[in-house]
Short mmCIF file of N, CA, C and O in Angstrom, two decimals:
data_model
loop_
_atom_site.label_atom_id
_atom_site.label_comp_id
_atom_site.label_asym_id
_atom_site.label_seq_id
_atom_site.Cartn_x
_atom_site.Cartn_y
_atom_site.Cartn_z
N MET T 2 11.97 -54.88 -32.69
CA MET T 2 11.08 -55.09 -31.59
C MET T 2 11.83 -54.71 -30.30
O MET T 2 12.96 -55.12 -30.08
N THR T 3 11.18 -53.92 -29.45
CA THR T 3 11.81 -53.51 -28.20
C THR T 3 11.22 -54.30 -27.05
O THR T 3 10.03 -54.60 -27.01
N ALA T 4 12.06 -54.64 -26.12
CA ALA T 4 11.61 -55.38 -24.94
C ALA T 4 11.19 -54.39 -23.86
O ALA T 4 11.85 -53.37 -23.66
N ALA T 5 10.11 -54.68 -23.21
CA ALA T 5 9.64 -53.82 -22.13
C ALA T 5 10.50 -54.04 -20.88
O ALA T 5 11.02 -55.13 -20.65
N VAL T 6 10.64 -53.00 -20.10
CA VAL T 6 11.39 -53.09 -18.85
C VAL T 6 10.53 -53.86 -17.85
O VAL T 6 9.36 -53.54 -17.67
N PRO T 7 11.08 -54.88 -17.20
CA PRO T 7 10.30 -55.62 -16.21
C PRO T 7 9.85 -54.69 -15.08
O PRO T 7 10.59 -53.82 -14.64
N ARG T 8 8.63 -54.89 -14.62
CA ARG T 8 8.05 -54.02 -13.61
C ARG T 8 8.88 -53.95 -12.31
O ARG T 8 9.07 -52.87 -11.78
N PRO T 9 9.38 -55.08 -11.78
CA PRO T 9 10.18 -54.97 -10.55
C PRO T 9 11.42 -54.09 -10.73
O PRO T 9 11.77 -53.34 -9.84
N LEU T 10 12.06 -54.19 -11.90
CA LEU T 10 13.23 -53.35 -12.16
C LEU T 10 12.83 -51.89 -12.30
O LEU T 10 13.53 -51.00 -11.82
N LEU T 11 11.70 -51.64 -12.92
CA LEU T 11 11.22 -50.28 -13.09
C LEU T 11 10.95 -49.64 -11.73
O LEU T 11 11.38 -48.52 -11.46
N VAL T 12 10.28 -50.36 -10.86
CA VAL T 12 9.92 -49.82 -9.54
C VAL T 12 11.13 -49.73 -8.63
O VAL T 12 11.30 -48.77 -7.89
N ALA T 13 12.00 -50.72 -8.67
CA ALA T 13 13.12 -50.77 -7.74
C ALA T 13 14.28 -49.86 -8.13
O ALA T 13 14.94 -49.30 -7.26
N TRP T 14 14.53 -49.68 -9.43
CA TRP T 14 15.72 -48.94 -9.84
C TRP T 14 15.39 -47.66 -10.58
O TRP T 14 15.83 -46.58 -10.19
N TYR T 15 14.62 -47.74 -11.65
CA TYR T 15 14.44 -46.58 -12.52
C TYR T 15 13.63 -45.45 -11.89
O TYR T 15 13.99 -44.28 -12.04
N LEU T 16 12.57 -45.76 -11.17
CA LEU T 16 11.78 -44.70 -10.56
C LEU T 16 12.55 -43.96 -9.46
O LEU T 16 12.57 -42.72 -9.46
N PRO T 17 13.20 -44.66 -8.51
CA PRO T 17 14.00 -43.92 -7.53
C PRO T 17 15.18 -43.17 -8.16
O PRO T 17 15.54 -42.09 -7.70
N LEU T 18 15.75 -43.73 -9.21
CA LEU T 18 16.85 -43.05 -9.88
C LEU T 18 16.36 -41.75 -10.51
O LEU T 18 16.98 -40.69 -10.34
N ALA T 19 15.25 -41.82 -11.22
CA ALA T 19 14.70 -40.61 -11.84
C ALA T 19 14.23 -39.60 -10.80
O ALA T 19 14.39 -38.39 -10.98
N ALA T 20 13.68 -40.09 -9.69
CA ALA T 20 13.20 -39.19 -8.63
C ALA T 20 14.36 -38.41 -8.00
O ALA T 20 14.17 -37.29 -7.54
N GLY T 21 15.53 -38.98 -7.98
CA GLY T 21 16.67 -38.29 -7.42
C GLY T 21 17.45 -37.46 -8.43
O GLY T 21 17.94 -36.38 -8.10
N LEU T 22 17.53 -37.95 -9.65
CA LEU T 22 18.32 -37.24 -10.65
C LEU T 22 17.61 -36.01 -11.22
O LEU T 22 18.25 -34.98 -11.45
N ALA T 23 16.33 -36.11 -11.45
CA ALA T 23 15.60 -35.02 -12.11
C ALA T 23 15.70 -33.69 -11.37
O ALA T 23 16.09 -32.68 -11.96
N PRO T 24 15.38 -33.64 -10.07
CA PRO T 24 15.45 -32.32 -9.42
C PRO T 24 16.87 -31.77 -9.31
O PRO T 24 17.09 -30.57 -9.50
N VAL T 25 17.83 -32.64 -9.04
CA VAL T 25 19.21 -32.17 -8.88
C VAL T 25 19.75 -31.65 -10.20
O VAL T 25 20.34 -30.56 -10.25
N LEU T 26 19.56 -32.40 -11.26
CA LEU T 26 20.08 -31.95 -12.56
C LEU T 26 19.34 -30.71 -13.06
O LEU T 26 19.96 -29.80 -13.61
N LEU T 27 18.04 -30.65 -12.87
CA LEU T 27 17.27 -29.48 -13.29
C LEU T 27 17.72 -28.23 -12.55
O LEU T 27 18.00 -27.20 -13.17
N VAL T 28 17.80 -28.31 -11.24
CA VAL T 28 18.23 -27.14 -10.45
C VAL T 28 19.67 -26.77 -10.78
O VAL T 28 19.98 -25.59 -10.97
N GLY T 29 20.54 -27.74 -10.88
CA GLY T 29 21.94 -27.45 -11.17
C GLY T 29 22.16 -26.83 -12.54
O GLY T 29 22.89 -25.85 -12.67
N PHE T 30 21.52 -27.38 -13.55
CA PHE T 30 21.70 -26.84 -14.90
C PHE T 30 21.08 -25.45 -15.03
O PHE T 30 21.67 -24.55 -15.64
N LEU T 31 19.89 -25.26 -14.47
CA LEU T 31 19.26 -23.94 -14.55
C LEU T 31 20.05 -22.89 -13.78
O LEU T 31 20.25 -21.77 -14.26
N THR T 32 20.51 -23.25 -12.60
CA THR T 32 21.30 -22.30 -11.81
C THR T 32 22.61 -21.99 -12.50
O THR T 32 23.05 -20.84 -12.51
N SER T 33 23.22 -22.99 -13.10
CA SER T 33 24.47 -22.77 -13.83
C SER T 33 24.26 -21.82 -15.00
O SER T 33 25.08 -20.93 -15.23
N ALA T 34 23.16 -21.98 -15.70
CA ALA T 34 22.87 -21.10 -16.83
C ALA T 34 22.55 -19.68 -16.37
O ALA T 34 23.03 -18.71 -16.96
N LEU T 35 21.76 -19.55 -15.32
CA LEU T 35 21.36 -18.22 -14.86
C LEU T 35 22.50 -17.48 -14.16
O LEU T 35 22.65 -16.27 -14.32
N ALA T 36 23.29 -18.19 -13.38
CA ALA T 36 24.38 -17.55 -12.65
C ALA T 36 25.66 -17.45 -13.49
O ALA T 36 26.60 -16.77 -13.09
N ASN T 37 25.69 -18.13 -14.62
CA ASN T 37 26.87 -18.17 -15.47
C ASN T 37 28.09 -18.66 -14.69
O ASN T 37 29.18 -18.12 -14.80
N ARG T 38 27.86 -19.71 -13.89
CA ARG T 38 28.92 -20.31 -13.09
C ARG T 38 28.93 -21.81 -13.33
O ARG T 38 27.92 -22.49 -13.16
N LEU T 39 30.07 -22.32 -13.70
CA LEU T 39 30.23 -23.74 -13.98
C LEU T 39 30.14 -24.60 -12.72
O LEU T 39 29.79 -25.78 -12.79
N VAL T 40 30.36 -24.00 -11.57
CA VAL T 40 30.37 -24.75 -10.32
C VAL T 40 29.01 -25.39 -10.04
O VAL T 40 28.94 -26.47 -9.46
N PHE T 41 27.92 -24.77 -10.45
CA PHE T 41 26.60 -25.34 -10.23
C PHE T 41 26.38 -26.57 -11.12
O PHE T 41 25.74 -27.53 -10.71
N LEU T 42 26.90 -26.54 -12.33
CA LEU T 42 26.83 -27.70 -13.21
C LEU T 42 27.64 -28.86 -12.61
O LEU T 42 27.17 -30.00 -12.58
N LEU T 43 28.82 -28.56 -12.11
CA LEU T 43 29.65 -29.60 -11.49
C LEU T 43 28.99 -30.14 -10.23
O LEU T 43 29.07 -31.34 -9.95
N TRP T 44 28.32 -29.26 -9.46
CA TRP T 44 27.58 -29.71 -8.28
C TRP T 44 26.49 -30.70 -8.69
O TRP T 44 26.31 -31.74 -8.06
N ALA T 45 25.76 -30.37 -9.75
CA ALA T 45 24.67 -31.24 -10.20
C ALA T 45 25.20 -32.60 -10.64
O ALA T 45 24.61 -33.64 -10.30
N LEU T 46 26.28 -32.61 -11.37
CA LEU T 46 26.85 -33.88 -11.83
C LEU T 46 27.38 -34.71 -10.66
O LEU T 46 27.18 -35.93 -10.61
N ALA T 47 28.02 -34.06 -9.70
CA ALA T 47 28.53 -34.79 -8.53
C ALA T 47 27.38 -35.32 -7.67
O ALA T 47 27.42 -36.46 -7.20
N ALA T 48 26.35 -34.51 -7.48
CA ALA T 48 25.20 -34.95 -6.69
C ALA T 48 24.47 -36.09 -7.38
O ALA T 48 24.01 -37.03 -6.73
N ALA T 49 24.38 -36.04 -8.71
CA ALA T 49 23.73 -37.12 -9.46
C ALA T 49 24.53 -38.42 -9.36
O ALA T 49 23.95 -39.50 -9.17
N ALA T 50 25.84 -38.32 -9.45
CA ALA T 50 26.67 -39.51 -9.33
C ALA T 50 26.59 -40.10 -7.92
O ALA T 50 26.50 -41.33 -7.75
N LEU T 51 26.59 -39.23 -6.92
CA LEU T 51 26.46 -39.70 -5.55
C LEU T 51 25.11 -40.37 -5.32
O LEU T 51 25.02 -41.42 -4.68
N HIS T 52 24.07 -39.79 -5.89
CA HIS T 52 22.73 -40.37 -5.75
C HIS T 52 22.68 -41.77 -6.37
O HIS T 52 22.15 -42.70 -5.77
N ALA T 53 23.22 -41.91 -7.57
CA ALA T 53 23.20 -43.21 -8.23
C ALA T 53 24.01 -44.24 -7.43
O ALA T 53 23.58 -45.39 -7.29
N ALA T 54 25.14 -43.82 -6.88
CA ALA T 54 25.95 -44.74 -6.09
C ALA T 54 25.24 -45.13 -4.79
O ALA T 54 25.26 -46.30 -4.39
N LEU T 55 24.62 -44.17 -4.12
CA LEU T 55 23.88 -44.48 -2.88
C LEU T 55 22.71 -45.41 -3.16
O LEU T 55 22.45 -46.35 -2.41
N LEU T 56 21.99 -45.14 -4.25
CA LEU T 56 20.85 -45.98 -4.60
C LEU T 56 21.31 -47.40 -4.94
O LEU T 56 20.70 -48.38 -4.50
N ARG T 57 22.39 -47.51 -5.67
CA ARG T 57 22.90 -48.83 -6.02
C ARG T 57 23.33 -49.59 -4.76
O ARG T 57 23.07 -50.78 -4.61
N GLY T 58 23.95 -48.88 -3.83
CA GLY T 58 24.35 -49.52 -2.58
C GLY T 58 23.15 -49.94 -1.75
O GLY T 58 23.15 -50.99 -1.13
N ALA T 59 22.12 -49.11 -1.74
CA ALA T 59 20.92 -49.44 -0.96
C ALA T 59 20.19 -50.64 -1.56
O ALA T 59 19.67 -51.48 -0.82
N LEU T 60 20.15 -50.73 -2.87
CA LEU T 60 19.47 -51.85 -3.51
C LEU T 60 20.27 -53.14 -3.40
O LEU T 60 19.71 -54.23 -3.36
N GLY T 61 21.58 -53.04 -3.34
CA GLY T 61 22.42 -54.22 -3.26
C GLY T 61 22.57 -54.78 -1.86
O GLY T 61 23.02 -55.90 -1.69
N ARG T 62 22.18 -54.01 -0.88
CA ARG T 62 22.33 -54.44 0.51
C ARG T 62 21.16 -55.31 0.93
O ARG T 62 20.04 -55.12 0.50
N ARG T 63 21.42 -56.22 1.81
CA ARG T 63 20.35 -57.07 2.34
C ARG T 63 19.78 -56.39 3.58
O ARG T 63 20.40 -56.37 4.62
N TRP T 64 18.58 -55.87 3.43
CA TRP T 64 17.90 -55.21 4.53
C TRP T 64 17.09 -56.26 5.29
O TRP T 64 16.76 -57.30 4.77
N GLY T 65 16.78 -55.94 6.53
CA GLY T 65 15.95 -56.83 7.33
C GLY T 65 14.57 -56.96 6.71
O GLY T 65 14.16 -56.17 5.85
N ARG T 66 13.84 -57.95 7.16
CA ARG T 66 12.51 -58.23 6.59
C ARG T 66 11.61 -57.00 6.67
O ARG T 66 11.41 -56.42 7.72
N GLY T 67 11.11 -56.60 5.53
CA GLY T 67 10.16 -55.50 5.49
C GLY T 67 10.76 -54.11 5.44
O GLY T 67 10.04 -53.13 5.40
N TRP T 68 12.08 -53.98 5.42
CA TRP T 68 12.70 -52.66 5.47
C TRP T 68 13.14 -52.13 4.12
O TRP T 68 13.54 -50.98 4.02
N ARG T 69 13.10 -52.92 3.09
CA ARG T 69 13.73 -52.51 1.84
C ARG T 69 13.15 -51.24 1.23
O ARG T 69 13.87 -50.31 0.91
N ARG T 70 11.84 -51.17 1.07
CA ARG T 70 11.24 -50.00 0.42
C ARG T 70 11.48 -48.73 1.24
O ARG T 70 11.82 -47.69 0.71
N GLY T 71 11.31 -48.83 2.55
CA GLY T 71 11.54 -47.67 3.41
C GLY T 71 13.00 -47.25 3.41
O GLY T 71 13.32 -46.06 3.43
N ALA T 72 13.90 -48.23 3.38
CA ALA T 72 15.33 -47.92 3.38
C ALA T 72 15.74 -47.25 2.07
O ALA T 72 16.53 -46.30 2.09
N VAL T 73 15.23 -47.72 0.96
CA VAL T 73 15.57 -47.11 -0.33
C VAL T 73 15.03 -45.69 -0.39
O VAL T 73 15.73 -44.77 -0.83
N ALA T 74 13.80 -45.48 0.08
CA ALA T 74 13.24 -44.12 0.11
C ALA T 74 14.07 -43.22 1.02
O ALA T 74 14.32 -42.05 0.69
N ALA T 75 14.50 -43.75 2.15
CA ALA T 75 15.32 -42.95 3.06
C ALA T 75 16.66 -42.58 2.44
O ALA T 75 17.14 -41.45 2.60
N VAL T 76 17.26 -43.51 1.71
CA VAL T 76 18.54 -43.23 1.05
C VAL T 76 18.36 -42.17 -0.03
O VAL T 76 19.15 -41.22 -0.13
N VAL T 77 17.32 -42.29 -0.83
CA VAL T 77 17.06 -41.32 -1.90
C VAL T 77 16.83 -39.93 -1.29
O VAL T 77 17.43 -38.94 -1.72
N LEU T 78 15.99 -39.85 -0.28
CA LEU T 78 15.65 -38.55 0.30
C LEU T 78 16.81 -37.95 1.09
O LEU T 78 17.02 -36.74 1.05
N SER T 79 17.57 -38.77 1.79
CA SER T 79 18.71 -38.22 2.52
C SER T 79 19.82 -37.78 1.58
O SER T 79 20.53 -36.81 1.84
N GLY T 80 19.97 -38.48 0.45
CA GLY T 80 20.93 -38.04 -0.55
C GLY T 80 20.54 -36.70 -1.15
O GLY T 80 21.37 -35.82 -1.36
N LEU T 81 19.25 -36.52 -1.41
CA LEU T 81 18.77 -35.23 -1.90
C LEU T 81 18.95 -34.14 -0.84
O LEU T 81 19.28 -33.00 -1.17
N ALA T 82 18.73 -34.48 0.41
CA ALA T 82 18.92 -33.51 1.49
C ALA T 82 20.38 -33.05 1.55
O ALA T 82 20.66 -31.86 1.68
N ALA T 83 21.30 -33.98 1.46
CA ALA T 83 22.72 -33.63 1.47
C ALA T 83 23.08 -32.79 0.26
O ALA T 83 23.86 -31.83 0.36
N ALA T 84 22.50 -33.12 -0.89
CA ALA T 84 22.79 -32.35 -2.10
C ALA T 84 22.31 -30.91 -1.96
O ALA T 84 23.04 -29.97 -2.31
N PHE T 85 21.12 -30.71 -1.44
CA PHE T 85 20.60 -29.35 -1.34
C PHE T 85 21.24 -28.58 -0.18
O PHE T 85 21.29 -27.35 -0.23
N ALA T 86 21.76 -29.26 0.81
CA ALA T 86 22.54 -28.57 1.85
C ALA T 86 23.85 -28.05 1.26
O ALA T 86 24.27 -26.92 1.56
N SER T 87 24.47 -28.84 0.40
CA SER T 87 25.70 -28.36 -0.26
C SER T 87 25.38 -27.27 -1.29
O SER T 87 26.18 -26.37 -1.51
N TYR T 88 24.21 -27.34 -1.89
CA TYR T 88 23.76 -26.29 -2.82
C TYR T 88 23.63 -24.96 -2.08
O TYR T 88 23.98 -23.90 -2.62
N ALA T 89 23.16 -25.00 -0.84
CA ALA T 89 23.04 -23.77 -0.04
C ALA T 89 24.43 -23.16 0.18
O ALA T 89 24.57 -21.93 0.16
N ALA T 90 25.43 -24.00 0.39
CA ALA T 90 26.79 -23.48 0.56
C ALA T 90 27.28 -22.81 -0.71
O ALA T 90 27.95 -21.76 -0.66
N LEU T 91 26.95 -23.36 -1.87
CA LEU T 91 27.32 -22.73 -3.13
C LEU T 91 26.58 -21.40 -3.33
O LEU T 91 27.14 -20.44 -3.87
N LEU T 92 25.33 -21.36 -2.89
CA LEU T 92 24.57 -20.12 -3.03
C LEU T 92 25.17 -18.99 -2.19
O LEU T 92 25.06 -17.82 -2.56
N LEU T 93 25.77 -19.33 -1.06
CA LEU T 93 26.42 -18.31 -0.24
C LEU T 93 27.49 -17.57 -1.04
O LEU T 93 27.65 -16.35 -0.92
N ALA T 94 28.22 -18.31 -1.84
CA ALA T 94 29.31 -17.71 -2.61
C ALA T 94 28.85 -17.04 -3.91
O ALA T 94 29.48 -16.08 -4.35
N HIS T 95 27.79 -17.52 -4.51
CA HIS T 95 27.41 -17.06 -5.85
C HIS T 95 25.98 -16.53 -5.93
O HIS T 95 25.39 -16.50 -7.00
N ARG T 96 25.43 -16.10 -4.83
CA ARG T 96 24.03 -15.67 -4.81
C ARG T 96 23.78 -14.44 -5.69
O ARG T 96 22.78 -14.37 -6.39
N GLU T 97 24.67 -13.47 -5.65
CA GLU T 97 24.45 -12.23 -6.38
C GLU T 97 24.37 -12.45 -7.88
O GLU T 97 23.48 -11.92 -8.55
N THR T 98 25.28 -13.28 -8.42
CA THR T 98 25.23 -13.51 -9.87
C THR T 98 24.01 -14.34 -10.26
O THR T 98 23.42 -14.11 -11.32
N PHE T 99 23.61 -15.26 -9.40
CA PHE T 99 22.41 -16.04 -9.67
C PHE T 99 21.17 -15.14 -9.65
O PHE T 99 20.31 -15.23 -10.52
N GLU T 100 21.10 -14.23 -8.68
CA GLU T 100 19.96 -13.33 -8.60
C GLU T 100 19.92 -12.38 -9.79
O GLU T 100 18.85 -12.12 -10.36
N LEU T 101 21.06 -11.87 -10.22
CA LEU T 101 21.10 -11.00 -11.40
C LEU T 101 20.66 -11.75 -12.66
O LEU T 101 19.91 -11.22 -13.48
N GLY T 102 21.12 -12.98 -12.81
CA GLY T 102 20.72 -13.77 -13.97
C GLY T 102 19.24 -14.09 -13.95
O GLY T 102 18.57 -14.06 -14.98
N LEU T 103 18.70 -14.38 -12.79
CA LEU T 103 17.27 -14.67 -12.67
C LEU T 103 16.43 -13.45 -13.01
O LEU T 103 15.43 -13.54 -13.72
N ARG T 104 16.86 -12.29 -12.53
CA ARG T 104 16.12 -11.04 -12.84
C ARG T 104 16.22 -10.69 -14.32
O ARG T 104 15.29 -10.12 -14.88
N ALA T 105 17.34 -11.01 -14.95
CA ALA T 105 17.51 -10.69 -16.38
C ALA T 105 16.66 -11.60 -17.26
O ALA T 105 16.07 -11.16 -18.23
N VAL T 106 16.59 -12.88 -16.91
CA VAL T 106 15.86 -13.84 -17.74
C VAL T 106 14.36 -13.81 -17.45
O VAL T 106 13.56 -13.94 -18.35
N ALA T 107 14.01 -13.67 -16.18
CA ALA T 107 12.59 -13.69 -15.79
C ALA T 107 12.27 -12.46 -14.94
O ALA T 107 12.21 -12.53 -13.72
N PRO T 108 12.07 -11.30 -15.60
CA PRO T 108 11.81 -10.08 -14.83
C PRO T 108 10.52 -10.15 -14.01
O PRO T 108 10.39 -9.48 -13.00
N GLY T 109 9.59 -11.00 -14.40
CA GLY T 109 8.35 -11.16 -13.65
C GLY T 109 8.56 -11.80 -12.29
O GLY T 109 7.72 -11.68 -11.40
N LEU T 110 9.69 -12.47 -12.11
CA LEU T 110 10.00 -13.10 -10.84
C LEU T 110 10.88 -12.22 -9.96
O LEU T 110 11.43 -12.70 -8.96
N ALA T 111 11.00 -10.94 -10.29
CA ALA T 111 11.89 -10.05 -9.54
C ALA T 111 11.50 -9.97 -8.07
O ALA T 111 12.35 -9.89 -7.19
N GLY T 112 10.21 -10.03 -7.78
CA GLY T 112 9.77 -10.00 -6.39
C GLY T 112 10.12 -11.26 -5.63
O GLY T 112 10.33 -11.23 -4.42
N LEU T 113 10.19 -12.39 -6.34
CA LEU T 113 10.53 -13.66 -5.70
C LEU T 113 12.02 -13.96 -5.70
O LEU T 113 12.46 -14.89 -5.04
N ALA T 114 12.80 -13.21 -6.46
CA ALA T 114 14.22 -13.49 -6.62
C ALA T 114 14.97 -13.59 -5.29
O ALA T 114 15.77 -14.51 -5.12
N PRO T 115 14.75 -12.69 -4.35
CA PRO T 115 15.50 -12.83 -3.09
C PRO T 115 15.20 -14.14 -2.35
O PRO T 115 16.11 -14.75 -1.78
N SER T 116 13.96 -14.57 -2.36
CA SER T 116 13.65 -15.82 -1.65
C SER T 116 14.08 -17.05 -2.44
O SER T 116 14.45 -18.07 -1.86
N LEU T 117 14.05 -16.98 -3.77
CA LEU T 117 14.48 -18.12 -4.58
C LEU T 117 15.99 -18.33 -4.53
O LEU T 117 16.46 -19.45 -4.69
N THR T 118 16.72 -17.26 -4.33
CA THR T 118 18.18 -17.36 -4.34
C THR T 118 18.78 -17.38 -2.94
O THR T 118 19.99 -17.40 -2.80
N ALA T 119 17.96 -17.39 -1.92
CA ALA T 119 18.46 -17.38 -0.54
C ALA T 119 18.98 -18.76 -0.15
O ALA T 119 18.33 -19.78 -0.39
N PRO T 120 20.15 -18.82 0.46
CA PRO T 120 20.65 -20.11 0.95
C PRO T 120 19.73 -20.74 1.98
O PRO T 120 19.64 -21.96 2.08
N GLY T 121 19.01 -19.92 2.72
CA GLY T 121 18.07 -20.44 3.71
C GLY T 121 16.95 -21.26 3.08
O GLY T 121 16.46 -22.22 3.69
N THR T 122 16.55 -20.90 1.88
CA THR T 122 15.52 -21.65 1.17
C THR T 122 16.03 -23.06 0.84
O THR T 122 15.32 -24.05 1.02
N ALA T 123 17.26 -23.14 0.37
CA ALA T 123 17.85 -24.45 0.07
C ALA T 123 18.05 -25.27 1.34
O ALA T 123 17.84 -26.48 1.34
N LEU T 124 18.42 -24.60 2.43
CA LEU T 124 18.58 -25.33 3.70
C LEU T 124 17.24 -25.81 4.23
O LEU T 124 17.15 -26.91 4.79
N ALA T 125 16.19 -25.01 4.06
CA ALA T 125 14.86 -25.44 4.50
C ALA T 125 14.41 -26.65 3.68
O ALA T 125 13.82 -27.59 4.22
N LEU T 126 14.68 -26.64 2.37
CA LEU T 126 14.35 -27.78 1.53
C LEU T 126 15.14 -29.01 1.96
O LEU T 126 14.60 -30.12 2.02
N ALA T 127 16.41 -28.82 2.29
CA ALA T 127 17.24 -29.93 2.74
C ALA T 127 16.71 -30.51 4.05
O ALA T 127 16.66 -31.73 4.22
N ALA T 128 16.28 -29.65 4.96
CA ALA T 128 15.73 -30.13 6.23
C ALA T 128 14.42 -30.88 6.01
O ALA T 128 14.17 -31.91 6.64
N LEU T 129 13.59 -30.37 5.11
CA LEU T 129 12.34 -31.04 4.79
C LEU T 129 12.60 -32.42 4.18
O LEU T 129 11.95 -33.41 4.55
N LEU T 130 13.56 -32.51 3.28
CA LEU T 130 13.90 -33.79 2.66
C LEU T 130 14.49 -34.76 3.68
O LEU T 130 14.19 -35.96 3.66
N ALA T 131 15.32 -34.26 4.59
CA ALA T 131 15.90 -35.12 5.61
C ALA T 131 14.81 -35.65 6.55
O ALA T 131 14.82 -36.83 6.92
N GLY T 132 13.88 -34.80 6.93
CA GLY T 132 12.78 -35.24 7.78
C GLY T 132 11.90 -36.26 7.09
O GLY T 132 11.47 -37.25 7.71
N THR T 133 11.64 -36.04 5.82
CA THR T 133 10.84 -36.99 5.06
C THR T 133 11.57 -38.32 4.90
O THR T 133 10.96 -39.38 4.95
N GLY T 134 12.89 -38.26 4.71
CA GLY T 134 13.67 -39.49 4.62
C GLY T 134 13.65 -40.27 5.92
O GLY T 134 13.53 -41.49 5.92
N ALA T 135 13.73 -39.56 7.05
CA ALA T 135 13.66 -40.24 8.34
C ALA T 135 12.28 -40.87 8.54
O ALA T 135 12.17 -42.00 9.03
N ALA T 136 11.24 -40.14 8.15
CA ALA T 136 9.88 -40.69 8.26
C ALA T 136 9.71 -41.91 7.36
O ALA T 136 9.05 -42.89 7.74
N ALA T 137 10.29 -41.87 6.17
CA ALA T 137 10.20 -43.03 5.26
C ALA T 137 10.89 -44.25 5.85
O ALA T 137 10.40 -45.37 5.70
N ALA T 138 12.01 -44.03 6.51
CA ALA T 138 12.71 -45.16 7.13
C ALA T 138 11.89 -45.75 8.27
O ALA T 138 11.83 -46.96 8.44
N ILE T 139 11.26 -44.88 9.04
CA ILE T 139 10.48 -45.35 10.19
C ILE T 139 9.17 -45.98 9.76
O ILE T 139 8.77 -47.03 10.26
N LEU T 140 8.50 -45.35 8.80
CA LEU T 140 7.18 -45.81 8.39
C LEU T 140 7.22 -46.82 7.25
O LEU T 140 6.18 -47.21 6.74
N GLY T 141 8.41 -47.23 6.82
CA GLY T 141 8.53 -48.16 5.72
C GLY T 141 8.05 -49.56 6.04
O GLY T 141 7.95 -50.41 5.16
N ARG T 142 7.76 -49.82 7.28
CA ARG T 142 7.27 -51.14 7.70
C ARG T 142 5.90 -50.98 8.31
O ARG T 142 5.57 -49.97 8.89
N ASN T 143 5.13 -51.99 8.18
CA ASN T 143 3.86 -52.00 8.92
C ASN T 143 3.98 -52.95 10.10
O ASN T 143 5.04 -53.50 10.36
N ARG T 144 2.91 -53.17 10.82
CA ARG T 144 2.98 -53.95 12.06
C ARG T 144 3.40 -55.40 11.85
O ARG T 144 4.02 -55.99 12.70
N GLU T 145 3.04 -56.01 10.73
CA GLU T 145 3.38 -57.41 10.50
C GLU T 145 4.79 -57.59 9.98
O GLU T 145 5.22 -58.70 9.74
N GLY T 146 5.52 -56.50 9.77
CA GLY T 146 6.88 -56.61 9.26
C GLY T 146 6.96 -56.66 7.75
O GLY T 146 8.00 -56.82 7.19
N ARG T 147 5.81 -56.54 7.07
CA ARG T 147 5.80 -56.51 5.61
C ARG T 147 5.89 -55.06 5.15
O ARG T 147 5.65 -54.14 5.92
N LEU T 148 6.17 -54.88 3.88
CA LEU T 148 6.24 -53.53 3.34
C LEU T 148 4.89 -52.87 3.41
O LEU T 148 3.86 -53.48 3.20
N ALA T 149 4.92 -51.58 3.71
CA ALA T 149 3.67 -50.82 3.79
C ALA T 149 3.13 -50.54 2.41
O ALA T 149 3.81 -50.51 1.45
#
């Protein structure tokens, strides 16, 4: 007989953990396979470990009344923003091999390959995630001080 995961634990820990780990690990593993560079795999593992540590720290901290959900969302999104900003730096060094691997595996995406492998795309995603994290921190409370 298996015990079900309690709902508060599911919402507070597992969902934010999965929301941060899934995109980083997926992008890192796929890029590592396509570019044939181990550095992208190591980036994904480091970003995943950092995300789990940040999330654990955010959940363990005592936030002011009504700030917990917004603060956790801000930590998750800002951690993803930092991860994708560092991913852009890796793309600067290994863009050509990633683009060649992408064209070899998915020739139908040849027209999109330059934009998919551009460091600017990763930086734009990082900026979008950082802005969303800031909005989550600000909008995480409603007027009465309770969670939105």
